[in-house]
CSV table of C-alpha atoms and ligand atoms in Angstrom, one decimal:
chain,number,residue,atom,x,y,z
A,54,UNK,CA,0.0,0.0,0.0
A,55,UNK,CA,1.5,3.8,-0.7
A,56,UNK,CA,2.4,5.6,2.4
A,57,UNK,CA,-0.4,8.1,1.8
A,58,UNK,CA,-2.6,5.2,2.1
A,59,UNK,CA,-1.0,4.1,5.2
A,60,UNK,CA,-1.2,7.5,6.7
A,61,UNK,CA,-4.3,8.1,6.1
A,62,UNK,CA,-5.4,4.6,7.3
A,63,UNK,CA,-3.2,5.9,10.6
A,64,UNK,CA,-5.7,8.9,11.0
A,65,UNK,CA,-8.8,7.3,10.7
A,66,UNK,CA,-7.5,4.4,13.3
A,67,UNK,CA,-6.7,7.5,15.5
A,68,UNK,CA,-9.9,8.8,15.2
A,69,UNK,CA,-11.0,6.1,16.1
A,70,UNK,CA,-9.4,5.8,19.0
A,71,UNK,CA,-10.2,9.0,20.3
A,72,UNK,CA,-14.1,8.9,19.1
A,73,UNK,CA,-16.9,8.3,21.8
A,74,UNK,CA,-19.3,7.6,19.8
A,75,UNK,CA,-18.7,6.8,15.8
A,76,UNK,CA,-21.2,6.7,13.1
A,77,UNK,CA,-20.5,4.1,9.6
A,78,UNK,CA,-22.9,5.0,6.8
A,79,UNK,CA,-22.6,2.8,3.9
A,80,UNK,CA,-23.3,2.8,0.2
A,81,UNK,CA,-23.5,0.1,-2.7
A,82,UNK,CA,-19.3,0.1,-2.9
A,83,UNK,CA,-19.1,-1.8,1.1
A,84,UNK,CA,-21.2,-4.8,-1.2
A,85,UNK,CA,-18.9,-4.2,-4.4
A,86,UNK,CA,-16.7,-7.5,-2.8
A,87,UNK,CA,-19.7,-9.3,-2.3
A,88,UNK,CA,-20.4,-9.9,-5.8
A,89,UNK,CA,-23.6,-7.1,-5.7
A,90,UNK,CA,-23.4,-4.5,-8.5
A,91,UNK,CA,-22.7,-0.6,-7.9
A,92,UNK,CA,-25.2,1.8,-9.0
A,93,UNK,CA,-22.9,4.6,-10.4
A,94,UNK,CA,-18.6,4.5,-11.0
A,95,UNK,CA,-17.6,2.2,-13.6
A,96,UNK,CA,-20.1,-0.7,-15.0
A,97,UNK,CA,-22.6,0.8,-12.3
A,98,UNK,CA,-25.9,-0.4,-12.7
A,99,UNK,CA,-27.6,2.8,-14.0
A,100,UNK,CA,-25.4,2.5,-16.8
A,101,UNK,CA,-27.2,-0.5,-18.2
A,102,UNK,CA,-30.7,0.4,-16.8
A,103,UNK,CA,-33.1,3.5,-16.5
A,104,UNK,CA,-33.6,4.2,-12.8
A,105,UNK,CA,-36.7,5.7,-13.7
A,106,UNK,CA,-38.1,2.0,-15.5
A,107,UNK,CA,-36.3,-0.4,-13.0
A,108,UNK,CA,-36.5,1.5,-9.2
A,109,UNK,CA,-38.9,4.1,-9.2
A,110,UNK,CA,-42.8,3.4,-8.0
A,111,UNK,CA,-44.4,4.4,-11.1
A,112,UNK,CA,-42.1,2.6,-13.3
A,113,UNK,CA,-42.7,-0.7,-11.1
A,114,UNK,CA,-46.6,0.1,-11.3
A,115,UNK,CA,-46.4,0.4,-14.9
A,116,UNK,CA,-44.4,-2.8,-15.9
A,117,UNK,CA,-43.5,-4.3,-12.9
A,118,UNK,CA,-42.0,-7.2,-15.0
A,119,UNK,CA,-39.0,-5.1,-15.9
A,120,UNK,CA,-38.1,-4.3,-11.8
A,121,UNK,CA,-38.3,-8.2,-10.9
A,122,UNK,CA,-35.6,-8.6,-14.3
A,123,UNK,CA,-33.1,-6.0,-12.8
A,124,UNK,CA,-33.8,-7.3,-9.4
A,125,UNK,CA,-32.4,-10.6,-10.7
A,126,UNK,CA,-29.1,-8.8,-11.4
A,127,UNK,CA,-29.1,-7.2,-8.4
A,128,UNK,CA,-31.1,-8.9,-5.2
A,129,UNK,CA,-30.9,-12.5,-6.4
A,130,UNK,CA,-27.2,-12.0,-5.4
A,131,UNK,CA,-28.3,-11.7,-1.2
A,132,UNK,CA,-26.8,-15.2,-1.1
A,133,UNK,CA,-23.9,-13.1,-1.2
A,134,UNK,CA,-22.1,-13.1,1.4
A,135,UNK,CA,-20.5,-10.6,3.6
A,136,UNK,CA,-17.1,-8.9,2.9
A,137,UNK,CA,-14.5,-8.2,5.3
A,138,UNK,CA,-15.5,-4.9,5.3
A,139,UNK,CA,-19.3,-5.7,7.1
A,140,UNK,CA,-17.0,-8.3,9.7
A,141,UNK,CA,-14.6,-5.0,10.1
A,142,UNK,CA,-17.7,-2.8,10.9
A,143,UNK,CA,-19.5,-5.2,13.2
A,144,UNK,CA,-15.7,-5.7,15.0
A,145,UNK,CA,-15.9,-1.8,15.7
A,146,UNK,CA,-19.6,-2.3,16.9
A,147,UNK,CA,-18.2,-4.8,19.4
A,148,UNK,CA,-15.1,-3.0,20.7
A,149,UNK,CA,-17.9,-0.4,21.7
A,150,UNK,CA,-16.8,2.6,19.4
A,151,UNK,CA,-19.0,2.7,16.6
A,152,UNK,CA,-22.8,2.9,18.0
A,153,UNK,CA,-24.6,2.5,14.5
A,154,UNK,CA,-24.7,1.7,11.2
A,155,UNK,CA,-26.5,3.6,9.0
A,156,UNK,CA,-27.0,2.1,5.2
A,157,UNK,CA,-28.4,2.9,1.6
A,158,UNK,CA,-27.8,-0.9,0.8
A,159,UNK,CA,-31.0,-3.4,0.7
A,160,UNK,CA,-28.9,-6.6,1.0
A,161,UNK,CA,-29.3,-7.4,4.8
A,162,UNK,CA,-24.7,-8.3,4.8
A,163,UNK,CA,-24.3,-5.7,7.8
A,164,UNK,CA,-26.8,-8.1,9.7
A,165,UNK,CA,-25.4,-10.9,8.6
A,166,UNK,CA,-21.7,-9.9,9.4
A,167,UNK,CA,-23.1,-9.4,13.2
A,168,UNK,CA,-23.8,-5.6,13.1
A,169,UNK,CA,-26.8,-5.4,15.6
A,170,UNK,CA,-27.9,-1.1,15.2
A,171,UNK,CA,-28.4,-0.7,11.4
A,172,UNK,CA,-30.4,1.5,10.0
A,173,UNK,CA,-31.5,0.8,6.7
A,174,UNK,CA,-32.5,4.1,5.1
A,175,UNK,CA,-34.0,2.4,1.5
A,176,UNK,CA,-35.3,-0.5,3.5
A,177,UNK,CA,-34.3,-4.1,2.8
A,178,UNK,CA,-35.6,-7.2,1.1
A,179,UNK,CA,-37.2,-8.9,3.9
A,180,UNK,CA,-40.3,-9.2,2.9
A,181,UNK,CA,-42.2,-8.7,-0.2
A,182,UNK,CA,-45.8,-7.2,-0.3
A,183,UNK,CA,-48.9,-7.5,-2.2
A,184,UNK,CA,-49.8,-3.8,-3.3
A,185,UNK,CA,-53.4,-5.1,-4.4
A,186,UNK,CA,-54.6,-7.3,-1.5
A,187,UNK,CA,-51.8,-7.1,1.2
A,188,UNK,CA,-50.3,-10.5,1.3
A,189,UNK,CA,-47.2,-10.5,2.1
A,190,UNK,CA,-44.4,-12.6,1.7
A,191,UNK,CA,-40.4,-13.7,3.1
A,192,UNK,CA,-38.1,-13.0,0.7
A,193,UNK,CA,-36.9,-16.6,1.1
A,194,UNK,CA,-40.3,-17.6,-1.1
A,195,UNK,CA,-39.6,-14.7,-3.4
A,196,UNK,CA,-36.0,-15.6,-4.1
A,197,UNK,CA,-37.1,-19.3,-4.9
A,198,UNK,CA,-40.2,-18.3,-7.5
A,199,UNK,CA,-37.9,-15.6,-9.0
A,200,UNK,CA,-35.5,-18.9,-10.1
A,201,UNK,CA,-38.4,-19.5,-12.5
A,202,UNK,CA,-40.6,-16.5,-12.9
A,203,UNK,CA,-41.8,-13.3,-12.0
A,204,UNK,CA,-43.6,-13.6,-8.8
A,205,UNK,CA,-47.3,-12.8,-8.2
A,206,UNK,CA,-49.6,-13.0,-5.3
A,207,UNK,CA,-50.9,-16.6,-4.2
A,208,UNK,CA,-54.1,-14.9,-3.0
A,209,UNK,CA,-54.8,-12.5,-5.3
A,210,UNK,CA,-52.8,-13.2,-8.6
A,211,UNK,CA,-52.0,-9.6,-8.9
A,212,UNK,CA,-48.8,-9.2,-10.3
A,213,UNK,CA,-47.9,-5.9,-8.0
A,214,UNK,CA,-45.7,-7.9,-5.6
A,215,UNK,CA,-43.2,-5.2,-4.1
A,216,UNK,CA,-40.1,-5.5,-2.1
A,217,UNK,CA,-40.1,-3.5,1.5
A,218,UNK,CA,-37.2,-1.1,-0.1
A,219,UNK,CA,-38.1,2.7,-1.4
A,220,UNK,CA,-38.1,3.5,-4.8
A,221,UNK,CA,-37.4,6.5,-6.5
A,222,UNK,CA,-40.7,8.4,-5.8
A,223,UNK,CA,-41.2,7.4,-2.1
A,224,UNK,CA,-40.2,8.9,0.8
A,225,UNK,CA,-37.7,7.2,3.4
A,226,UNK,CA,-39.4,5.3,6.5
A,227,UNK,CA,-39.8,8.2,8.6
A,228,UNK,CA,-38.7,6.8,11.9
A,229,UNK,CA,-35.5,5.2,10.6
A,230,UNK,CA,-34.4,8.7,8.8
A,231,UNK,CA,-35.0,10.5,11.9
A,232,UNK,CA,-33.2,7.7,14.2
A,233,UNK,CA,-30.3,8.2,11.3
A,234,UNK,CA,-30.4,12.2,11.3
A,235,UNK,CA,-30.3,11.7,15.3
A,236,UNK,CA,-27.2,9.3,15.5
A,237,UNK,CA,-25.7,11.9,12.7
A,238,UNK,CA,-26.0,15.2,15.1
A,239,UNK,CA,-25.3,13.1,18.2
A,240,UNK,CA,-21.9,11.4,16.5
A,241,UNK,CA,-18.2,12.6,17.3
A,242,UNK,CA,-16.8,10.7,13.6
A,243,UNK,CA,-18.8,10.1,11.0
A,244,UNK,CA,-17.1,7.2,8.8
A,245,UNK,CA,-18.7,6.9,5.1
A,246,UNK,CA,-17.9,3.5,3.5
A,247,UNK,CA,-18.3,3.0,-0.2
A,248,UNK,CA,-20.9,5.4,-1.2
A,249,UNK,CA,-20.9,8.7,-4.2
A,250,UNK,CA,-22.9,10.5,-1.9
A,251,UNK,CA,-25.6,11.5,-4.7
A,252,UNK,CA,-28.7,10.7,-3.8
A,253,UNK,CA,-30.4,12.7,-0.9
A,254,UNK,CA,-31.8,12.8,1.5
A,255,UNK,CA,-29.0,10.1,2.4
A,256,UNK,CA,-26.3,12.0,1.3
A,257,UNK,CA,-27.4,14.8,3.8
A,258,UNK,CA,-26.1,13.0,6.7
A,259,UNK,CA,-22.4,13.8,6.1
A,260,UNK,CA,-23.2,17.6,6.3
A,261,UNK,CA,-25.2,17.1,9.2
A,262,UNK,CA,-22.9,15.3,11.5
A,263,UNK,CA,-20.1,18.1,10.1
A,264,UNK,CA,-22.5,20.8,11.2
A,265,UNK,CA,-22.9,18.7,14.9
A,266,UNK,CA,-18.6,19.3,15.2
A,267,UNK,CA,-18.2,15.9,14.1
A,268,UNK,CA,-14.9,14.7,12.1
A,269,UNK,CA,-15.9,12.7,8.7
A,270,UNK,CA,-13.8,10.0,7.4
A,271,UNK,CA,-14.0,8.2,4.1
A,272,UNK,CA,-13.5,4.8,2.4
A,273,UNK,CA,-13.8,4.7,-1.6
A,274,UNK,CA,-12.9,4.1,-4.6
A,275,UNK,CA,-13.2,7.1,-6.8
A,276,UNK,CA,-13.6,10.5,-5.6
A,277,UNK,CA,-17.1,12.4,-4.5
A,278,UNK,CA,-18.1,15.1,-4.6
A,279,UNK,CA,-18.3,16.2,-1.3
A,280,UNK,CA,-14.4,14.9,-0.3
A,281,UNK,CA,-13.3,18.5,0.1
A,282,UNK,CA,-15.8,18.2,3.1
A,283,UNK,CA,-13.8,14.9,4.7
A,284,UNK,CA,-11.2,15.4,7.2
A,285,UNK,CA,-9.7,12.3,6.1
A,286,UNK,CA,-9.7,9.6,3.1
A,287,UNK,CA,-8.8,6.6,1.7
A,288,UNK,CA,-8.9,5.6,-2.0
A,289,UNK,CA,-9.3,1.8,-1.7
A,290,UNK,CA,-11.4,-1.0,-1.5
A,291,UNK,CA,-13.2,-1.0,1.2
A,292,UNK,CA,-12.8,-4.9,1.8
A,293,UNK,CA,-8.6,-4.1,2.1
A,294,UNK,CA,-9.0,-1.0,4.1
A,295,UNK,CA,-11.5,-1.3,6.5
A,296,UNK,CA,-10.2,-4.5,8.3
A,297,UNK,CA,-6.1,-2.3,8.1
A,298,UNK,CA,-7.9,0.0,9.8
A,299,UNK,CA,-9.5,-2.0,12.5
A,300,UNK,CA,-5.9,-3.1,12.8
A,301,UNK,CA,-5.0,-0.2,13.3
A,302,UNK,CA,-7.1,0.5,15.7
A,303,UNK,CA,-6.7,-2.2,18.2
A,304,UNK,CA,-2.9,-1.6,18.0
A,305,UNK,CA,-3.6,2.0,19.4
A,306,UNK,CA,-6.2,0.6,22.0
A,307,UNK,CA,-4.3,-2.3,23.4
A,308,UNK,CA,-0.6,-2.0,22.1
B,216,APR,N1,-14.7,-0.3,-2.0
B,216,APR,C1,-15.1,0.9,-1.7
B,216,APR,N2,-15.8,1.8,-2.5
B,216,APR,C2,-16.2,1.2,-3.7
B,216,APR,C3,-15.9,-0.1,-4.1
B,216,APR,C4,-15.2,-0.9,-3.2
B,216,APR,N3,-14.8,-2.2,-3.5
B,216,APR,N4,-16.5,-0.3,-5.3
B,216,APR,C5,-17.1,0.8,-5.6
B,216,APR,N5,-17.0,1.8,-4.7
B,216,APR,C6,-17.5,3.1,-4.6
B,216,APR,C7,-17.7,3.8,-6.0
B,216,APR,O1,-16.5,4.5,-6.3
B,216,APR,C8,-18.9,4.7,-5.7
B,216,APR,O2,-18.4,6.0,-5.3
B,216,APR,O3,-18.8,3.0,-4.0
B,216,APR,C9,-19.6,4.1,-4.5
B,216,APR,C10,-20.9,3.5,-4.9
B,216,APR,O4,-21.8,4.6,-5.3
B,216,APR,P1,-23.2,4.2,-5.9
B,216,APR,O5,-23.2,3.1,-6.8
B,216,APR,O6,-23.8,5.5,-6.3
B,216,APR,O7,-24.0,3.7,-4.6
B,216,APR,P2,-24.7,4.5,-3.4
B,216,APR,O8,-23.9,5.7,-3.0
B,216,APR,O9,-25.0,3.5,-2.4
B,216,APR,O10,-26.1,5.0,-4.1
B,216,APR,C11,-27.1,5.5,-3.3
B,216,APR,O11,-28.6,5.4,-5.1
B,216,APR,O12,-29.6,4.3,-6.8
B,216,APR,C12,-29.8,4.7,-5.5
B,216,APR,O13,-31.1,3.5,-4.0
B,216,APR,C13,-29.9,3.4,-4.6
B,216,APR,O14,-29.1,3.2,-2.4
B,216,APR,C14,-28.7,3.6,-3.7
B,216,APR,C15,-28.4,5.1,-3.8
B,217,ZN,ZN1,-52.6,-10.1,-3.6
């Protein structure tokens, strides 16, 4: 690894170190590892699909065909499993120093890796419901049909089965966004893992837990555009860097 890397793996370790209370907030790059596409950055998913046809709510109401053929791309893959990068977080979680996760990603691999706080912001794929009758269904059953065909509804045939996550179009679950703008203000470091910080009112949170006198830190792969906003940064994959920096970390804490 270059020594800037190094160095700036040093800094976040130390702020670590000296943090009370740490925040992660995650994006679609902490799942890259996993096997589970990006969304923007090179052969992200909106390159090779309109956002507007595949993840907003009237584009899923229109043809909801087309969602459940992107979603084969991108959700079938939640056998994935978790990177070290999610074991690296969930470490941090247990040494006591970061309090939350907060995430954009609706792949469950925080849970999975053992985080126990996460706040999933676009939801999750848990469970699947039936926007006609209001059956609904475990994603387990979902991911077994979807082998075949398109879902529909055992009760009502309608074909309008939708995933727990928010589209494009629909606002976030209120209580989890305010839990999340909460931890953001209440935070002393702010870590963001993977994410281009685009989409709002996600890519808020940064600013917000700047604004409360926390420091932000950063783990990606290409620049953002809010980096001039980071007090530290490492370009990287997050599956290299995260568990240095744990490392790291535990070197400063027990020697
Ligand atoms: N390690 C670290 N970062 C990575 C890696 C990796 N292995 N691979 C890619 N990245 C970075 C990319 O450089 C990019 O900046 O992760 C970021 C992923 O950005 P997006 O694909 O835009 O994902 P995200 O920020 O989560 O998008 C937010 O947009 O489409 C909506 O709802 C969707 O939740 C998503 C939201
Ligand atoms: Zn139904």
């Amino acid at each position: 690894m270059t020594n800037i890397i190094e160095e700036q793996i040093k800094k976040i370790s130390r702020m670590l170190a000296d943090a009370k209370h740490a925040v992660v907030f995650t994006g679609s790059g902490i799942s890259a590892e996993s096997g589970i596409p990006t969304f923007r950055g090179t052969d992200g998913l909106w390159l090779r699909y309109n956002p507007e046809e595949v993840a907003s709510i009237y584009g899923f109401k229109r043809n909801p065909a087309k969602f459940w053929e992107f979603a084969k791309e991108l959700i079938v893959k939640t056998k994935a499993s978790p990177n070290p990068a999610h074991y690296a977080i969930a470490e941090l979680e247990k040494e006591g120093v970061v309090k939350a996760v907060i995430t954009q990603n609706i792949d469950m691999l925080h849970q999975n890796a053992g985080s126990k706080k996460v706040l999933e912001l676009h939801g999750s794929m848990s469970y699947v419901d039936c926007l006609d009758c209001g059956a609904e269904y475990e994603w387990e059953y979902i991911e077994r049909v979807l082998e075949e065909k398109q879902p529909l509804c055992e009760k009502c045939k309608s074909d309008l089965l939708k995933p727990r996550v928010v589209f494009f179009g629909e606002p976030l679950p209120p209580d989890v966004l305010s839990e999340a703008m909460e931890e953001a203000k209440r935070c002393d470091l702010f870590i963001v893992v993977g994410s281009s910080l685009v989409v709002y009112p996600a890519a808020s949170l940064p600013d917000m837990a700047k604004r409360s006198g926390a420091k932000l830190a950063m783990v990606n792969l290409e620049p953002t555009e809010k980096d001039h906003t980071f007090d530290a940064i490492v370009y990287g994959r997050a599956g290299e860097i995260m568990p240095r920096i744990v490392e790291e970390f535990k070197r400063l804490r027990y020697g």
